[in-house]
Coordinates of C-alpha atoms in Angstrom, one line a residue:
M678 CA 108.6 101.3 105.0
R679 CA 108.8 97.4 105.3
K680 CA 106.6 97.5 108.6
L681 CA 104.0 99.6 106.7
I682 CA 103.9 97.4 104.0
V683 CA 103.6 94.3 106.0
M684 CA 100.7 96.3 108.0
A685 CA 99.0 97.5 104.8
L686 CA 98.9 94.1 103.5
A687 CA 97.5 92.6 106.7
L688 CA 94.7 95.2 106.5
F689 CA 94.1 94.1 103.0
S690 CA 94.1 90.4 103.8
H691 CA 91.6 91.2 106.8
L692 CA 89.4 93.3 104.5
A693 CA 89.2 90.4 101.9
W694 CA 88.5 88.1 104.6
S695 CA 85.8 90.3 106.2
Q696 CA 84.2 90.6 102.8
A697 CA 84.4 86.9 102.0
N698 CA 82.9 86.1 105.4
N699 CA 79.9 88.7 104.8
D700 CA 79.4 87.4 101.4
K701 CA 79.0 83.8 102.8
V702 CA 76.5 85.1 105.6
E703 CA 74.5 86.6 102.5
A704 CA 74.6 83.6 100.7
D705 CA 73.5 81.4 103.5
A706 CA 70.6 83.8 104.2
G707 CA 69.5 83.6 100.6
T708 CA 70.2 87.3 99.9
E709 CA 72.0 88.7 96.8
K710 CA 71.9 92.5 97.1
E711 CA 75.2 94.2 98.2
S712 CA 75.1 96.3 101.3
P713 CA 75.0 100.2 100.3
W714 CA 77.7 101.0 103.1
L715 CA 81.4 101.1 102.0
L716 CA 84.7 101.1 104.3
A717 CA 88.1 100.8 103.3
P718 CA 91.6 101.5 105.0
T719 CA 93.7 104.0 103.1
V720 CA 97.7 103.6 103.6
S721 CA 100.7 105.4 101.7
S722 CA 104.4 105.9 102.1
N723 CA 106.7 108.2 100.5
P724 CA 110.2 109.8 101.1
K725 CA 108.5 113.3 101.4
L726 CA 105.4 112.7 103.3
G727 CA 106.3 109.6 105.5
N728 CA 104.0 106.9 106.2
T729 CA 100.4 107.7 106.3
L730 CA 97.4 105.7 107.7
G731 CA 93.3 106.6 107.1
F732 CA 90.2 105.4 106.0
L733 CA 87.3 105.9 103.6
A734 CA 83.6 105.4 104.4
G735 CA 80.9 105.8 101.9
Y736 CA 77.1 105.1 101.0
L737 CA 75.9 104.1 97.8
H738 CA 72.3 105.0 96.4
K739 CA 70.8 104.5 93.2
F740 CA 68.1 107.1 92.3
D741 CA 66.8 105.5 89.1
E742 CA 67.6 102.3 86.6
Q743 CA 69.5 104.5 84.0
S744 CA 71.8 106.3 86.3
P745 CA 74.8 104.9 87.9
S746 CA 75.1 104.5 91.5
S747 CA 76.0 107.7 93.3
M748 CA 78.1 107.9 96.5
V749 CA 78.8 110.3 99.4
A750 CA 81.6 109.7 101.2
I751 CA 84.2 110.8 104.1
A752 CA 87.9 110.3 104.4
A753 CA 90.7 111.3 106.7
S754 CA 94.3 110.3 107.0
T755 CA 97.3 111.1 109.3
S756 CA 101.0 110.7 109.1
D757 CA 104.1 109.8 111.5
T758 CA 105.2 113.6 110.2
D759 CA 102.0 115.0 111.7
S760 CA 100.5 115.6 108.5
T761 CA 96.7 115.3 108.6
V762 CA 94.1 115.4 105.9
A763 CA 90.3 115.0 105.9
G764 CA 87.3 115.7 103.7
M765 CA 83.9 114.7 102.4
F766 CA 82.9 114.1 98.6
G767 CA 79.6 113.2 96.6
R768 CA 79.1 112.2 93.4
V769 CA 75.6 112.1 92.2
F770 CA 74.0 110.6 89.2
F771 CA 70.1 111.2 88.5
D772 CA 67.2 112.0 86.2
Q773 CA 68.2 109.2 84.0
D774 CA 71.9 110.1 84.1
R775 CA 70.9 113.6 82.5
Q776 CA 72.2 115.1 85.2
R777 CA 75.7 114.8 87.0
I778 CA 77.1 116.5 90.3
L779 CA 80.4 116.4 91.9
A780 CA 81.1 118.2 95.2
G781 CA 83.8 117.9 97.6
H782 CA 85.6 119.6 100.5
A783 CA 88.9 119.0 102.1
R784 CA 91.3 120.4 104.5
G785 CA 94.8 119.7 105.1
K786 CA 98.0 120.6 106.9
I787 CA 101.0 118.8 105.3
L788 CA 104.9 118.6 106.5
N789 CA 107.1 118.3 103.7
E790 CA 110.7 117.6 103.8
Y791 CA 112.2 118.3 99.9
E792 CA 115.9 117.5 99.4
D793 CA 115.9 119.2 95.9
F794 CA 113.1 121.8 96.2
L795 CA 112.0 122.7 92.6
G796 CA 115.4 121.5 91.1
T797 CA 117.3 124.1 93.4
G798 CA 119.6 121.4 95.1
L799 CA 118.4 122.9 98.5
N800 CA 116.8 121.2 101.4
I801 CA 113.6 122.8 102.3
N802 CA 111.1 122.0 105.1
T803 CA 107.7 123.4 104.6
T804 CA 104.3 123.2 106.0
D805 CA 101.3 123.6 103.5
D806 CA 97.9 124.5 104.8
L807 CA 95.2 123.9 102.1
T808 CA 91.3 124.3 102.2
L809 CA 89.7 123.3 98.8
T810 CA 85.9 123.2 97.9
L811 CA 84.6 122.0 94.6
F812 CA 81.3 122.1 93.0
R813 CA 80.8 120.8 89.3
Y814 CA 77.6 120.4 87.5
L815 CA 76.9 118.7 84.3
H816 CA 73.9 118.3 82.0
R817 CA 73.5 115.7 79.2
V818 CA 73.2 117.9 76.1
Q819 CA 73.4 115.3 73.2
G820 CA 74.4 111.4 73.1
N821 CA 77.2 111.0 75.7
W822 CA 78.2 114.7 75.7
F823 CA 77.7 116.9 79.0
L824 CA 78.2 120.3 79.4
G825 CA 78.0 122.5 82.6
G826 CA 80.1 124.6 85.0
Q827 CA 82.5 124.6 88.3
L828 CA 83.2 126.6 91.1
I829 CA 86.4 126.1 92.9
R830 CA 87.4 127.8 96.3
T831 CA 91.1 127.8 97.3
E832 CA 92.8 128.8 100.5
Y833 CA 96.4 127.7 100.3
T834 CA 99.5 129.0 102.6
I835 CA 103.0 127.6 102.4
E836 CA 105.5 128.2 105.2
G837 CA 109.1 127.6 105.7
D838 CA 109.7 125.5 109.1
D839 CA 112.9 127.2 109.5
P840 CA 114.6 130.7 108.8
F841 CA 116.4 129.3 105.8
S842 CA 113.4 127.5 104.2
K843 CA 111.4 130.9 104.8
L844 CA 114.0 133.0 103.1
I845 CA 114.1 130.6 100.1
L846 CA 110.2 130.5 99.7
Q847 CA 110.0 134.4 100.0
Q848 CA 112.8 134.6 97.2
L849 CA 110.8 132.2 95.0
G850 CA 107.5 133.9 95.5
L851 CA 106.0 130.7 96.7
T852 CA 103.7 131.6 99.6
G853 CA 100.2 130.5 98.4
F854 CA 97.0 132.1 97.5
E855 CA 93.5 132.7 98.3
G856 CA 91.0 132.6 95.4
N857 CA 87.6 131.5 93.8
A858 CA 87.6 130.2 90.4
L859 CA 84.5 130.0 88.1
G860 CA 84.8 127.9 84.8
L861 CA 83.2 125.7 82.1
S862 CA 82.9 122.0 82.1
A863 CA 82.6 119.7 79.1
E864 CA 82.7 115.7 79.4
R865 CA 82.2 112.8 77.0
D866 CA 81.6 109.6 78.7
T867 CA 81.0 106.1 76.9
R868 CA 82.6 103.9 79.7
D869 CA 80.5 100.8 80.5
N870 CA 80.9 101.5 84.2
Q871 CA 82.1 104.6 86.2
N872 CA 84.4 102.6 88.7
S873 CA 86.1 100.0 86.6
P874 CA 85.3 100.2 83.0
Y875 CA 86.1 97.3 80.7
Q876 CA 85.5 99.3 77.6
G877 CA 84.8 103.1 76.4
S878 CA 86.3 106.5 76.8
H879 CA 86.2 109.4 78.9
T880 CA 87.2 112.8 77.8
E881 CA 87.0 115.9 80.3
I882 CA 87.9 119.5 79.6
H883 CA 87.4 121.9 82.6
T884 CA 88.7 125.6 82.9
N885 CA 89.1 127.8 86.3
H886 CA 89.2 131.4 85.9
Y887 CA 90.3 133.2 89.1
R888 CA 89.5 136.7 89.4
D889 CA 89.4 139.8 91.8
A890 CA 85.6 140.3 90.8
W891 CA 84.9 137.1 92.8
G892 CA 87.0 137.3 95.6
S893 CA 90.7 136.1 94.6
D894 CA 93.7 138.1 95.7
V895 CA 95.4 136.7 92.3
E896 CA 94.1 136.6 88.7
F897 CA 95.1 133.7 86.4
D898 CA 93.4 131.0 84.3
V899 CA 93.8 127.3 84.2
V900 CA 92.8 124.6 81.4
T901 CA 92.6 120.9 82.0
A902 CA 92.0 118.3 79.7
K903 CA 91.9 114.5 80.4
Y904 CA 91.3 111.6 78.1
A905 CA 91.2 107.8 79.4
H906 CA 90.4 105.0 77.1
F907 CA 89.6 101.4 78.2
A908 CA 89.8 98.1 76.0
R909 CA 88.9 94.7 77.0
I910 CA 91.7 92.5 75.5
T911 CA 90.5 89.2 76.8
G912 CA 87.9 88.0 79.3
R913 CA 90.3 88.7 82.3
Q914 CA 92.5 91.4 80.8
V915 CA 91.8 95.4 80.3
L916 CA 94.2 97.7 79.0
A917 CA 93.7 101.2 80.4
A918 CA 95.4 104.3 79.0
R919 CA 95.3 108.1 79.7
F920 CA 96.5 111.2 78.9
N921 CA 96.5 114.5 81.0
T922 CA 97.3 118.0 80.6
R923 CA 97.2 121.1 82.8
I924 CA 98.0 124.5 81.0
T925 CA 98.0 127.9 83.2
A926 CA 98.2 131.4 82.2
D927 CA 99.8 134.2 84.4
A928 CA 99.6 131.8 87.3
P929 CA 101.8 132.5 90.4
I930 CA 103.8 129.8 91.3
S931 CA 101.6 128.5 94.0
G932 CA 99.3 128.0 91.1
Y933 CA 101.7 126.0 88.9
S934 CA 101.2 122.6 87.7
S935 CA 102.7 119.7 89.4
L936 CA 103.3 115.9 88.6
D937 CA 99.9 113.6 88.6
L938 CA 101.6 110.3 88.7
R939 CA 102.1 107.7 91.3
G940 CA 105.8 107.6 92.6
Y941 CA 106.1 111.4 93.2
T942 CA 104.8 113.8 95.6
R943 CA 102.4 116.6 94.4
G944 CA 104.1 119.9 94.8
E945 CA 107.8 118.9 94.9
Y946 CA 108.3 119.6 91.2
L947 CA 106.3 122.5 89.8
A948 CA 106.0 124.3 86.3
P949 CA 103.5 126.3 84.5
H950 CA 102.3 123.3 82.4
V951 CA 102.4 119.5 82.7
A952 CA 101.4 116.6 80.5
T953 CA 101.0 113.1 81.6
F954 CA 100.9 109.8 79.7
E955 CA 100.0 106.4 81.5
V956 CA 99.2 103.1 80.4
E957 CA 97.9 100.1 83.0
D958 CA 97.3 96.6 82.5
R959 CA 94.6 95.3 84.6
I960 CA 94.5 91.5 85.2
K961 CA 91.9 89.7 86.7
L962 CA 93.0 86.6 88.7
G963 CA 90.0 85.3 90.6
N964 CA 86.5 86.2 91.2
R965 CA 87.5 89.3 93.2
W966 CA 91.4 89.2 93.1
G967 CA 93.3 91.2 90.1
A968 CA 96.8 92.5 89.4
T969 CA 97.9 95.8 87.9
L970 CA 101.0 96.7 85.8
F971 CA 101.7 100.3 84.9
A972 CA 104.0 102.7 83.4
G973 CA 104.1 106.4 82.4
A974 CA 105.7 109.6 82.1
S975 CA 105.2 113.1 83.0
C976 CA 106.6 116.4 81.4
L977 CA 106.7 119.5 83.1
F978 CA 107.2 122.7 80.8
G979 CA 106.8 126.4 80.6
E980 CA 109.6 129.1 81.5
K981 CA 112.8 127.2 81.5
A982 CA 111.3 123.4 81.7
R983 CA 111.0 122.2 78.2
C984 CA 109.8 118.6 77.0
D985 CA 112.8 118.4 74.7
N986 CA 115.0 118.5 77.8
R987 CA 115.5 115.0 79.5
E988 CA 115.7 116.4 82.9
D989 CA 112.2 117.7 82.8
W990 CA 110.8 114.1 82.2
Y991 CA 109.6 112.1 85.1
P992 CA 108.9 108.4 84.2
A993 CA 107.4 105.9 86.7
V994 CA 106.8 102.4 86.8
G995 CA 104.8 100.1 89.0
A996 CA 102.6 97.1 90.2
G997 CA 99.9 96.0 92.6
I998 CA 97.4 93.8 93.4
T999 CA 93.6 94.8 93.6
Y1000 CA 90.5 93.3 95.5
Q1001 CA 87.1 94.0 94.5
L1002 CA 85.1 95.3 97.7
K1003 CA 81.7 95.6 95.5
V1004 CA 81.0 93.2 92.5
E1005 CA 78.0 94.7 91.3
E1006 CA 79.8 98.0 91.2
R1007 CA 83.1 96.9 90.5
M1008 CA 84.6 99.2 93.2
N1009 CA 88.2 98.2 94.1
V1010 CA 90.8 98.5 96.9
R1011 CA 94.4 98.4 95.3
A1012 CA 97.6 98.0 97.2
E1013 CA 100.5 99.3 94.7
I1014 CA 104.3 100.1 94.5
A1015 CA 105.3 102.6 92.0
L1016 CA 109.1 104.0 91.4
G1017 CA 110.2 107.1 89.9
K1018 CA 113.6 108.9 89.2
H1019 CA 115.7 110.6 91.9
D1020 CA 115.0 108.0 94.4
N1021 CA 111.2 108.9 94.3
Y1022 CA 108.9 106.0 95.1
G1023 CA 105.3 105.5 96.7
F1024 CA 103.4 102.7 98.3
Y1025 CA 99.6 102.8 98.1
L1026 CA 96.7 101.1 99.6
Q1027 CA 93.8 103.2 98.2
F1028 CA 90.2 103.1 97.3
G1029 CA 89.3 103.0 93.6
N1030 CA 91.5 102.6 90.5
A1031 CA 94.1 105.2 89.5
F1032 CA 92.1 106.5 86.6

């Protein structure tokens, strides 16, 4: 991991140097407008997925003065455990920010090595094959409120990489599922910026309903609620906090909720429901450089898992540095280290803020 961190920081420094050099060239040429193109490296490391290296490339466009900048992007990554993930996504704001669209398609093949799979104490090796498509449309109905709907297409299979792992997955009933979900979406957005808010809040409520009628091999329901609040403490300090929860009804194990917290690998710990709270201190150190300090915890609950049981709580703490790629858009790249319990950890070089 030490070599990966050194490599990531070298990429980080090179990215910052390149951007600074571009800014100097633009200043010498008397231009002030930033390029609409975006390119950033991505790096991550954790005990389950190994060391991952990838990239994100995007293009920014502003449809009108009232709408935030829209972005379309592609991303891909590969790891030293032969895991690969690739996809494309877009977020579009138009019609004086009265209409919003979020769409994406991703495909991944992920090899996992679990030392305590789902708390069973068993060592399991699995291969996850996932294809996910999302389309969400929102329309401003009044003030800062948006209403709309979404469609999700999921093709997920999980297989054991050895006879013992296959047997355990069969006993647990964890084999994946294929399905289409339709749902409603509601958002309230008072943030002063979509990328790095200094103040305001963002509330999201989404429902997903998987049904045989529209091509699912399982039927279950999911409700996701998210709330994030941002407060500018000083001219150089912003305090950000979030609360997320995901509730399922009649979901198969493959549709259970997992941890959404830096320092943990998604899918290693599962339960029908999850709740997460996290606080992050974002400190501006210069024109482009910054630092982050964060702490949070997730609780998995439902069936045998309970939030009044200490073992079902998963805390995490971490810190990092940020670099602002696009000053006008407040778009950051961040390098962070997060620590969790049971020897879980993660190192990340990622585009954008965590929330």
